[in-house]
mmCIF file of C-alpha atoms in Angstrom:
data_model
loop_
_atom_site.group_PDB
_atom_site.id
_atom_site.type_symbol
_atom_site.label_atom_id
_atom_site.label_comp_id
_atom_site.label_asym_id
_atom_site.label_seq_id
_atom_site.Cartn_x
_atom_site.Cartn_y
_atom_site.Cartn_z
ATOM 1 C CA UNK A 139 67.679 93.015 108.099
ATOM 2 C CA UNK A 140 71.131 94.033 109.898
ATOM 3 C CA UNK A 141 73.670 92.625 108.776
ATOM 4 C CA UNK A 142 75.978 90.480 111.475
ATOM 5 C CA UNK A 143 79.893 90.578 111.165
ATOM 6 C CA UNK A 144 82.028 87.876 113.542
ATOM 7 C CA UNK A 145 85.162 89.483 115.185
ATOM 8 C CA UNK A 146 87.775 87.223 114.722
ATOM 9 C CA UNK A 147 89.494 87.623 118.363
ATOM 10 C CA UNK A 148 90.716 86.073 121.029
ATOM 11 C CA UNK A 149 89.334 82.352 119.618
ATOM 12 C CA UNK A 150 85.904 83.205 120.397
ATOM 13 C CA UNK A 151 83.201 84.302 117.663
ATOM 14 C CA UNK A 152 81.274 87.549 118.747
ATOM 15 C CA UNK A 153 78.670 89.324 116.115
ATOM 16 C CA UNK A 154 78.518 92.702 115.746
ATOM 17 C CA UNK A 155 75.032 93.994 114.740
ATOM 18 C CA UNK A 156 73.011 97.740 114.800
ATOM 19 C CA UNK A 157 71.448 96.447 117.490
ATOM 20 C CA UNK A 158 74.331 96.419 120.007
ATOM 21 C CA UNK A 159 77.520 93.669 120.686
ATOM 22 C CA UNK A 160 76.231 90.222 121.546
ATOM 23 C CA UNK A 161 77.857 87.006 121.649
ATOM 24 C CA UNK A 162 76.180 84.375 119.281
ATOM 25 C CA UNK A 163 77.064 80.748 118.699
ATOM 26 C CA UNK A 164 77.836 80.046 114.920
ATOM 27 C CA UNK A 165 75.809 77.879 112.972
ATOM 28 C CA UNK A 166 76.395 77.343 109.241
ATOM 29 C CA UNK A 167 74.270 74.324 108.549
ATOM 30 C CA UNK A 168 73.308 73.052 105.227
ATOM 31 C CA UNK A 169 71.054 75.053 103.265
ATOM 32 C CA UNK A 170 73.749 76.875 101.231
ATOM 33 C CA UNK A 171 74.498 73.762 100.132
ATOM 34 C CA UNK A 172 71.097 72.432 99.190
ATOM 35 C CA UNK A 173 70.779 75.788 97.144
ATOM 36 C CA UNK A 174 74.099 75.010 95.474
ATOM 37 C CA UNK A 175 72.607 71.598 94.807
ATOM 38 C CA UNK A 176 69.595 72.863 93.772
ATOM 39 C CA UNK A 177 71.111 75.950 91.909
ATOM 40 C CA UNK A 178 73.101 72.972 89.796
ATOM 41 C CA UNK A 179 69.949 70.956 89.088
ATOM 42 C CA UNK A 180 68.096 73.882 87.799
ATOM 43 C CA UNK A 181 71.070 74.803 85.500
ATOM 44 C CA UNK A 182 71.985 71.102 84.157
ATOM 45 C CA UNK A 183 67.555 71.256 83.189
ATOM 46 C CA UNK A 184 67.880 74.311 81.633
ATOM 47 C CA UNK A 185 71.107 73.549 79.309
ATOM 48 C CA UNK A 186 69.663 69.911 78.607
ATOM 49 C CA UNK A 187 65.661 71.971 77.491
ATOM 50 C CA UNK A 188 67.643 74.937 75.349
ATOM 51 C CA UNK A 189 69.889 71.834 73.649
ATOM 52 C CA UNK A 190 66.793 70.352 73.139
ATOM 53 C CA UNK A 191 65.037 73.098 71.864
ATOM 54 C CA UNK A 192 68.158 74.173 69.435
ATOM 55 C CA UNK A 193 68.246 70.593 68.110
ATOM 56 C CA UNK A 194 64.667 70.951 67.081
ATOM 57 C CA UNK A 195 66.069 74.350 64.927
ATOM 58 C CA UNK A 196 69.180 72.316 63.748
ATOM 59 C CA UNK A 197 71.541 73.492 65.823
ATOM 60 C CA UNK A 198 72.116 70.673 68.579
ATOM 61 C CA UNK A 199 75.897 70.307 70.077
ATOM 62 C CA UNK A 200 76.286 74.255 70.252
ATOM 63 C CA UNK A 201 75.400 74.286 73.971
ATOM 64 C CA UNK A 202 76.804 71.146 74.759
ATOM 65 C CA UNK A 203 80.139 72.211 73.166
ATOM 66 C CA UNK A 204 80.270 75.494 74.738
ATOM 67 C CA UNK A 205 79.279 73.983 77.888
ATOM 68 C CA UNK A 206 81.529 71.486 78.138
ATOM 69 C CA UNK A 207 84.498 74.143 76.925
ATOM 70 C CA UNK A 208 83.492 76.411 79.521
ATOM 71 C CA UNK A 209 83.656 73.511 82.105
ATOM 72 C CA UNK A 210 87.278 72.675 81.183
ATOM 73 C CA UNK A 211 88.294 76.198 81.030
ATOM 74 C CA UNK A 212 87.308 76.623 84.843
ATOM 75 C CA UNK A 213 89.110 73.033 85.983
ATOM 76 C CA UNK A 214 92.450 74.205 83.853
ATOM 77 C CA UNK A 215 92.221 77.576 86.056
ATOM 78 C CA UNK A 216 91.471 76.240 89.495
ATOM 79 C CA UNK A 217 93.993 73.534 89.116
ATOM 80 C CA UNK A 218 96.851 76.316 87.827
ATOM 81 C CA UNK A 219 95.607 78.281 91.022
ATOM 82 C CA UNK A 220 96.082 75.563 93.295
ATOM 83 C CA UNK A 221 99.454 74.111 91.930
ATOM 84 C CA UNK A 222 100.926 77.871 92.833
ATOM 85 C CA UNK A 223 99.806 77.962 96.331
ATOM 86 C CA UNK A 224 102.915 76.064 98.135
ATOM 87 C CA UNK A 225 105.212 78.506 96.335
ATOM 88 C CA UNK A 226 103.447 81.097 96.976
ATOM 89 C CA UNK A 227 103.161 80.262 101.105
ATOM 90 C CA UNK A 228 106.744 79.572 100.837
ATOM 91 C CA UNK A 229 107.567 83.191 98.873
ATOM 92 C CA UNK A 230 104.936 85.198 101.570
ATOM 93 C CA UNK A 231 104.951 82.722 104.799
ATOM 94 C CA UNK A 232 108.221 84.514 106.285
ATOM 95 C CA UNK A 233 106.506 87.697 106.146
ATOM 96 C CA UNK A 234 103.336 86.422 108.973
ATOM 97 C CA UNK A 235 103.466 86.651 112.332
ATOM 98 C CA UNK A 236 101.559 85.656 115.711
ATOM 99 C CA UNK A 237 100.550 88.353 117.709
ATOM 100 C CA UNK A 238 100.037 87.768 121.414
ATOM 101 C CA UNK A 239 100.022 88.320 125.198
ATOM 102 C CA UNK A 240 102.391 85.326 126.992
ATOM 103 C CA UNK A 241 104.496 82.285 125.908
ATOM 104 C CA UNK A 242 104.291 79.329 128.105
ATOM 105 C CA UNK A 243 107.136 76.653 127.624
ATOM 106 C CA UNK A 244 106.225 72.811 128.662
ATOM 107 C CA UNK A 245 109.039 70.870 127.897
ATOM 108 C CA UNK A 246 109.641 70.846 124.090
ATOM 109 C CA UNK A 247 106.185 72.326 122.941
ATOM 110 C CA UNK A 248 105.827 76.584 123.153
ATOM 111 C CA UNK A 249 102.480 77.568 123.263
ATOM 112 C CA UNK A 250 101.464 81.169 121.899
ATOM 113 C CA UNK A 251 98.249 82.954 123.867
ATOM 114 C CA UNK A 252 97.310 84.094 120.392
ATOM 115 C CA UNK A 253 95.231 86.681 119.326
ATOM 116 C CA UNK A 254 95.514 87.594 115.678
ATOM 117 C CA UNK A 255 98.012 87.933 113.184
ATOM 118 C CA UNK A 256 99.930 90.048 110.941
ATOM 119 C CA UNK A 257 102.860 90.515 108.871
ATOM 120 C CA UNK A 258 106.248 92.752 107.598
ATOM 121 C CA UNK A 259 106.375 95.259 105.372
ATOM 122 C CA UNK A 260 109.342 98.143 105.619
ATOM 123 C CA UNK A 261 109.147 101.517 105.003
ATOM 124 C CA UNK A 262 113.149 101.727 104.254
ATOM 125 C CA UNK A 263 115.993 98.797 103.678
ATOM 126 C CA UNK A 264 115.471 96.971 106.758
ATOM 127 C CA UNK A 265 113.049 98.957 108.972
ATOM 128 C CA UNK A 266 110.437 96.095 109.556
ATOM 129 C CA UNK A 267 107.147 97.583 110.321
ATOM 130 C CA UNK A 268 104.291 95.142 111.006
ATOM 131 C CA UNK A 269 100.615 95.362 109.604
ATOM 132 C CA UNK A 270 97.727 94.300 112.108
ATOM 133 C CA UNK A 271 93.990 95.186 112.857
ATOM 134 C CA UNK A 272 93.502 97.183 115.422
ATOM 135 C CA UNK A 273 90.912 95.018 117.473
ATOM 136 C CA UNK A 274 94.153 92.322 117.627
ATOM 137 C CA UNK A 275 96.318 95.186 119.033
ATOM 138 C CA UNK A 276 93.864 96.766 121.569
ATOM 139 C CA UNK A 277 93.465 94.240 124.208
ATOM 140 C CA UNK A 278 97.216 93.190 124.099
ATOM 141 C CA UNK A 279 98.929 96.639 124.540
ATOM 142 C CA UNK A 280 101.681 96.258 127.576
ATOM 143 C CA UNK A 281 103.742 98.864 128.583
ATOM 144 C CA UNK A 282 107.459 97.444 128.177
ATOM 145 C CA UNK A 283 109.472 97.667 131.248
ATOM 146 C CA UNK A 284 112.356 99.296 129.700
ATOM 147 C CA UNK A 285 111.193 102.126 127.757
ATOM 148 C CA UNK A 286 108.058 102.411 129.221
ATOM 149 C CA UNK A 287 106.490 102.619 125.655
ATOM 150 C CA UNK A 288 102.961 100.967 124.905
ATOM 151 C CA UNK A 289 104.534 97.324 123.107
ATOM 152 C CA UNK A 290 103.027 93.953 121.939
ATOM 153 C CA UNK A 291 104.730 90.470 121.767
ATOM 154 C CA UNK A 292 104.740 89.471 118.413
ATOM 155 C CA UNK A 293 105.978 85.499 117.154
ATOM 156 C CA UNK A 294 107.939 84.241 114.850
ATOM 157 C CA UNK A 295 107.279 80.785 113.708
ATOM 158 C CA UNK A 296 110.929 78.779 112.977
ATOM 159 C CA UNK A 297 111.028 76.156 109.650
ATOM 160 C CA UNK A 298 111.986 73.726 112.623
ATOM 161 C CA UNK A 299 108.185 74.783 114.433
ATOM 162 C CA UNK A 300 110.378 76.371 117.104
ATOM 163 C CA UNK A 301 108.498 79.836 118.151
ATOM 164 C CA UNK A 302 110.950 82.760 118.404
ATOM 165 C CA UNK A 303 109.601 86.083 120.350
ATOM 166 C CA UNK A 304 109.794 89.810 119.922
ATOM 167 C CA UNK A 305 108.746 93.042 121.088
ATOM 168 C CA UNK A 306 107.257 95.817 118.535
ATOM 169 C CA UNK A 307 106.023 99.299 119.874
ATOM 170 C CA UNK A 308 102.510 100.507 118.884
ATOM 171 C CA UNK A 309 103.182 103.895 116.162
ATOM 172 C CA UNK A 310 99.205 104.117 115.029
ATOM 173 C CA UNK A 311 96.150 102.477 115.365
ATOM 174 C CA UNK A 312 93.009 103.557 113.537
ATOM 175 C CA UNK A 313 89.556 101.819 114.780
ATOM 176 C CA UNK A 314 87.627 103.255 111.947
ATOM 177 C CA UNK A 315 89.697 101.380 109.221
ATOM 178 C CA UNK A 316 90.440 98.486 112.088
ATOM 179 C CA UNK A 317 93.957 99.051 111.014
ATOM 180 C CA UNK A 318 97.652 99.114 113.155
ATOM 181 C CA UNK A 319 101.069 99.450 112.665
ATOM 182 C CA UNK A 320 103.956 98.940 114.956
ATOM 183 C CA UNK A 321 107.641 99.007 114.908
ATOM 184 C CA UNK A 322 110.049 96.398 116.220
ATOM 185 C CA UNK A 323 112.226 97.753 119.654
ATOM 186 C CA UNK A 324 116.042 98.495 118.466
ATOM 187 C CA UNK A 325 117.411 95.486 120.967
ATOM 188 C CA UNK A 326 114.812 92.983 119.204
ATOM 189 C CA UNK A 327 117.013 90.755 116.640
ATOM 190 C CA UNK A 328 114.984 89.676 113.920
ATOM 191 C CA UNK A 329 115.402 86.155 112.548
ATOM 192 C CA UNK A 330 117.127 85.978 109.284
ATOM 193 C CA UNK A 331 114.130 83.950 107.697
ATOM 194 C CA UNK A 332 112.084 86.967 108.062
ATOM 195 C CA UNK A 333 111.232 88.612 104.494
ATOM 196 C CA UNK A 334 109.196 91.860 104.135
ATOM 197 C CA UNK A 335 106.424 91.862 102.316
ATOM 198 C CA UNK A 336 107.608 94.034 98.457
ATOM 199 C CA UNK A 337 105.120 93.236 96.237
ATOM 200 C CA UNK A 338 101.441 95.248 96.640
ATOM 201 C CA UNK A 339 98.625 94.508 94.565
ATOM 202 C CA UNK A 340 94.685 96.473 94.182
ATOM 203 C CA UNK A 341 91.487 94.549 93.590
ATOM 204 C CA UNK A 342 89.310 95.868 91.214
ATOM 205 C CA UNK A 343 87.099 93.078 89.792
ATOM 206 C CA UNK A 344 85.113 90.137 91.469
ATOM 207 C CA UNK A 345 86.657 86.549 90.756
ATOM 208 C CA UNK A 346 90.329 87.024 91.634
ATOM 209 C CA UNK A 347 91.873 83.990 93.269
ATOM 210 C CA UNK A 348 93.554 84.676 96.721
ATOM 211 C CA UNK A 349 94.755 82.960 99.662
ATOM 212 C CA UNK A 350 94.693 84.392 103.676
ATOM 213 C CA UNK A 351 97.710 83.502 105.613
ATOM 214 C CA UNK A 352 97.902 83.840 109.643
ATOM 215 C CA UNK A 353 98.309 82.333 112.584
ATOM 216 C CA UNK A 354 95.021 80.966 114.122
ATOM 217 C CA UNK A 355 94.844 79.294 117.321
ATOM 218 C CA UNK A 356 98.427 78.248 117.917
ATOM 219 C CA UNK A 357 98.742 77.245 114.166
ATOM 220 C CA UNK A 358 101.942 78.796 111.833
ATOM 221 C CA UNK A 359 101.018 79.662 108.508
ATOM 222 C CA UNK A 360 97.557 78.764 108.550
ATOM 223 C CA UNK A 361 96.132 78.929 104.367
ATOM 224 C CA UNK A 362 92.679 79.261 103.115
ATOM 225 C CA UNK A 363 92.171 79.710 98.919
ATOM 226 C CA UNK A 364 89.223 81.313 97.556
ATOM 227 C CA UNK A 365 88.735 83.565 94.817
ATOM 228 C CA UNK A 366 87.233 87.567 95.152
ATOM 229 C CA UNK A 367 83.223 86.979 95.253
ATOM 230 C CA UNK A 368 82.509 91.336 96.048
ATOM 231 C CA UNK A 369 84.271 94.464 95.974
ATOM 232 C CA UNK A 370 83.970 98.227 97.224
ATOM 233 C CA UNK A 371 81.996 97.145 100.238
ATOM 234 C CA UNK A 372 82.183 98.051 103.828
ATOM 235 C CA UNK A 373 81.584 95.980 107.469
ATOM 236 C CA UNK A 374 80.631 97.011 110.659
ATOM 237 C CA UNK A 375 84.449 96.397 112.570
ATOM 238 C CA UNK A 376 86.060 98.504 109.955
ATOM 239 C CA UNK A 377 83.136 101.354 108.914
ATOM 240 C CA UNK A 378 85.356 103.743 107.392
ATOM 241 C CA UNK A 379 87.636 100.942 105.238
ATOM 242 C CA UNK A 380 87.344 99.876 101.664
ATOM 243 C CA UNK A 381 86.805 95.987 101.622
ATOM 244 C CA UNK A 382 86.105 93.150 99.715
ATOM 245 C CA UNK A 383 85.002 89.710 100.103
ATOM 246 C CA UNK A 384 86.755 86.270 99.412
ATOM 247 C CA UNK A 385 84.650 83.216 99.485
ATOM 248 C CA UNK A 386 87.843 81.661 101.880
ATOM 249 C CA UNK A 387 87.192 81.879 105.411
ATOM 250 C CA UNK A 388 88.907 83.807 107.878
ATOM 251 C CA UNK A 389 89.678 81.742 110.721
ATOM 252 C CA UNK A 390 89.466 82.979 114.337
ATOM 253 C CA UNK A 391 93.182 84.531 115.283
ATOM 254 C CA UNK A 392 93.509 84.741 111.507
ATOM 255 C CA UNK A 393 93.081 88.600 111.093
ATOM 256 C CA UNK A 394 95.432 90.855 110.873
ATOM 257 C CA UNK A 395 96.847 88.491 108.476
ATOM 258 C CA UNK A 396 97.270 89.203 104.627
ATOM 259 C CA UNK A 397 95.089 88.384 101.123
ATOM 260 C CA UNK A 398 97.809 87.951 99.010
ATOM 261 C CA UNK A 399 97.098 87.151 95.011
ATOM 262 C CA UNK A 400 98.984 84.562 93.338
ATOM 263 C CA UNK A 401 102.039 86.277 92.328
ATOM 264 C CA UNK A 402 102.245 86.647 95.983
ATOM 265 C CA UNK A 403 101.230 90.262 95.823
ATOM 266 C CA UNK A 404 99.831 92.096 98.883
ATOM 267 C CA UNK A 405 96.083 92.479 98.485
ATOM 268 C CA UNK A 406 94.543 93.501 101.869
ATOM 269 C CA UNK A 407 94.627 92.422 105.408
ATOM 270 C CA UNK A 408 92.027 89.486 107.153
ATOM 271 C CA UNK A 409 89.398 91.407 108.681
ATOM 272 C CA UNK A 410 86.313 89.906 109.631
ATOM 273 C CA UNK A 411 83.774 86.852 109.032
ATOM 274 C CA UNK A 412 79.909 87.650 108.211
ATOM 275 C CA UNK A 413 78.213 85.248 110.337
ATOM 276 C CA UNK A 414 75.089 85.343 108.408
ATOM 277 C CA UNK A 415 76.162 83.505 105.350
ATOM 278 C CA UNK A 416 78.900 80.570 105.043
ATOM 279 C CA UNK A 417 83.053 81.457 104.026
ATOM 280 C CA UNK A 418 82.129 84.938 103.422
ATOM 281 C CA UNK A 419 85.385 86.969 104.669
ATOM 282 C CA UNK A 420 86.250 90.430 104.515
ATOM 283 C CA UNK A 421 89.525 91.833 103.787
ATOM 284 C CA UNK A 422 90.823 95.322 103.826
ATOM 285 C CA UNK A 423 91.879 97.349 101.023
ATOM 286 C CA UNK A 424 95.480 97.914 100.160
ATOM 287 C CA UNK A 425 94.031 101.476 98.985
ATOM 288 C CA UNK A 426 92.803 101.475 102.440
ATOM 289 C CA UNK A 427 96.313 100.696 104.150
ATOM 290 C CA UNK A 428 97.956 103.085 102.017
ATOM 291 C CA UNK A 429 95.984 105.799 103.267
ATOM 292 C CA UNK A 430 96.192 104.726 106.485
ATOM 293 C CA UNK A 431 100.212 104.484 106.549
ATOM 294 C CA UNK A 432 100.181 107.728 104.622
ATOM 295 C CA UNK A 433 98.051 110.152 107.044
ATOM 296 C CA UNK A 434 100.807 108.792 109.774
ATOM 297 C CA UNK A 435 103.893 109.787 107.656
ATOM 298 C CA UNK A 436 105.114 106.212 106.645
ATOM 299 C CA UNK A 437 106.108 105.482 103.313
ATOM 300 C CA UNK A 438 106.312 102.000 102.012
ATOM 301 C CA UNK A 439 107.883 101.609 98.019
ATOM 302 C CA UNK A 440 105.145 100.072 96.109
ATOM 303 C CA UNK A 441 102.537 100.977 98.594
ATOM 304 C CA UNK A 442 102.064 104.422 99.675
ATOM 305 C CA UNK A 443 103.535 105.820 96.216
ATOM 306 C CA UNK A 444 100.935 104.695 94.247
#
């Protein structure tokens, strides 16, 4: 059976499949949940007949005990996870940014024609470069007026919720990998809240919490938490990338964004959604980028060197 990925563009879902592009209406349902149900019946039955069984040979309370430790183990994690998060979109929120066509002012409210997301990294002290996919660059390339250079607006989102624009030229964009990098213009001032991206991290193991930042329909800073559930895999929007798989979901106009661990590390870039099963995202490689920036001559400390 193909396998169906969601392109997470312009705030409308379209699958990707062998069989050709198609647009398909999502529907998650409930019957991953009834399996979860079910899958936690089935285990609570099996615990309760080996307990049974081990009483019978004298050793009752071992898989209660363990059980029970095991149990508490997994709150005390989740709950030291979750306590880090609002320091952790505090440390890494500067770095996101909206990435769009227009702006269109109604009295006090400034409304972003978003498309995706992305953030800052810099290749030397204060040369911002921003981090994208390229299917959130593609359709919102303009030629600037000035320098007659192929440009994209790109948003800044203000503590006061006050949207502040810019204009970044397009240096590289690599469908295969679904990755894109551009550079802000030299006239573009860059709000001092703005903080590069420094610290780059590699997933190599399933179960890793993470968190996606980006800015999905209109929203600053949107956060999903989730933890690693597959490495070392591919997708159909980015064939030729290293990914893995969070069980957070990706919103719509959230790729392009970053998968950042909790020490606020760099751990990919928002991809994709698999429409075929429920909060299954895909997120690119940082071994991925770093190839990518690297076959187009940009070095980024921490990144690239590794």
């Amino acid at each position: 059976m193909d396998k169906e990925v969601m392109l997470v563009i312009q705030n409308r879902p379209i699958s990707f499949s062998n069989a050709g592009l198609q647009k398909k209406a999502v529907n998650f349902g409930n019957d991953s949940q009834k399996k979860q149900e079910q899958g936690g019946t089935t285990r609570r039955q099996f615990i309760k007949d080996t307990a049974a069984w081990l009483a019978i040979a004298g050793l009752g309370g071992m898989v209660f005990l363990q059980d029970k430790k095991i149990e508490t183990l997994e709150k005390g994690q989740k709950a030291n996870s979750l306590a880090r998060i609002p320091e952790l979109v505090k440390e890494v929120g500067p770095s996101t940014v909206a990435i769009g066509t227009r702006w269109n002012t109604s009295g006090d409210i400034t409304k972003i024609d978003g498309k995706g997301s992305g953030f800052i990294i810099e290749d030397a002290p204060k040369n911002l470069l921003i981090i994208s996919n390229d299917h959130g660059i593609r359709y919102n390339v303009l030629e600037d007026e000035k320098t007659g250079k192929k440009c994209v607006k790109i948003y800044f989102y203000n503590q006061d919720k006050s949207v502040i624009p810019a204009t970044a030229e397009l240096i590289a964009s690599d469908p295969g990998v679904d990755l894109a990098v551009l550079k802000f213009l030299p006239d573009q001032k860059i709000p001092d809240f703005v903080k590069p991206i420094k610290k780059f991290g590699y997933v190599d193991k399933r179960g890793i919490p993470a968190i996606t930042i980006g800015c999905p329909r209109d929203l600053e800073d949107m956060v999903n938490f989730g933890v690693v559930s597959n490495i070392g895999v591919h997708n159909l929007i980015a064939p030729a990338a290293e990914c893995f798989t969070i069980d957070a979901p990706i919103n719509q106009g959230n790729s392009g964004g970053g998968t950042f661990g909790l020490n606020g590390e760099l751990l990919g870039v928002n991809n994709a959604v698999s429409t075929d099963a429920h909060d299954v995202g895909y997120s690119i490689s940082t071994k991925t980028l770093s190839e990518f920036l690297k076959n187009n001559d940009i070095h980024v400390p921490g990144l690239t060197d590794q």
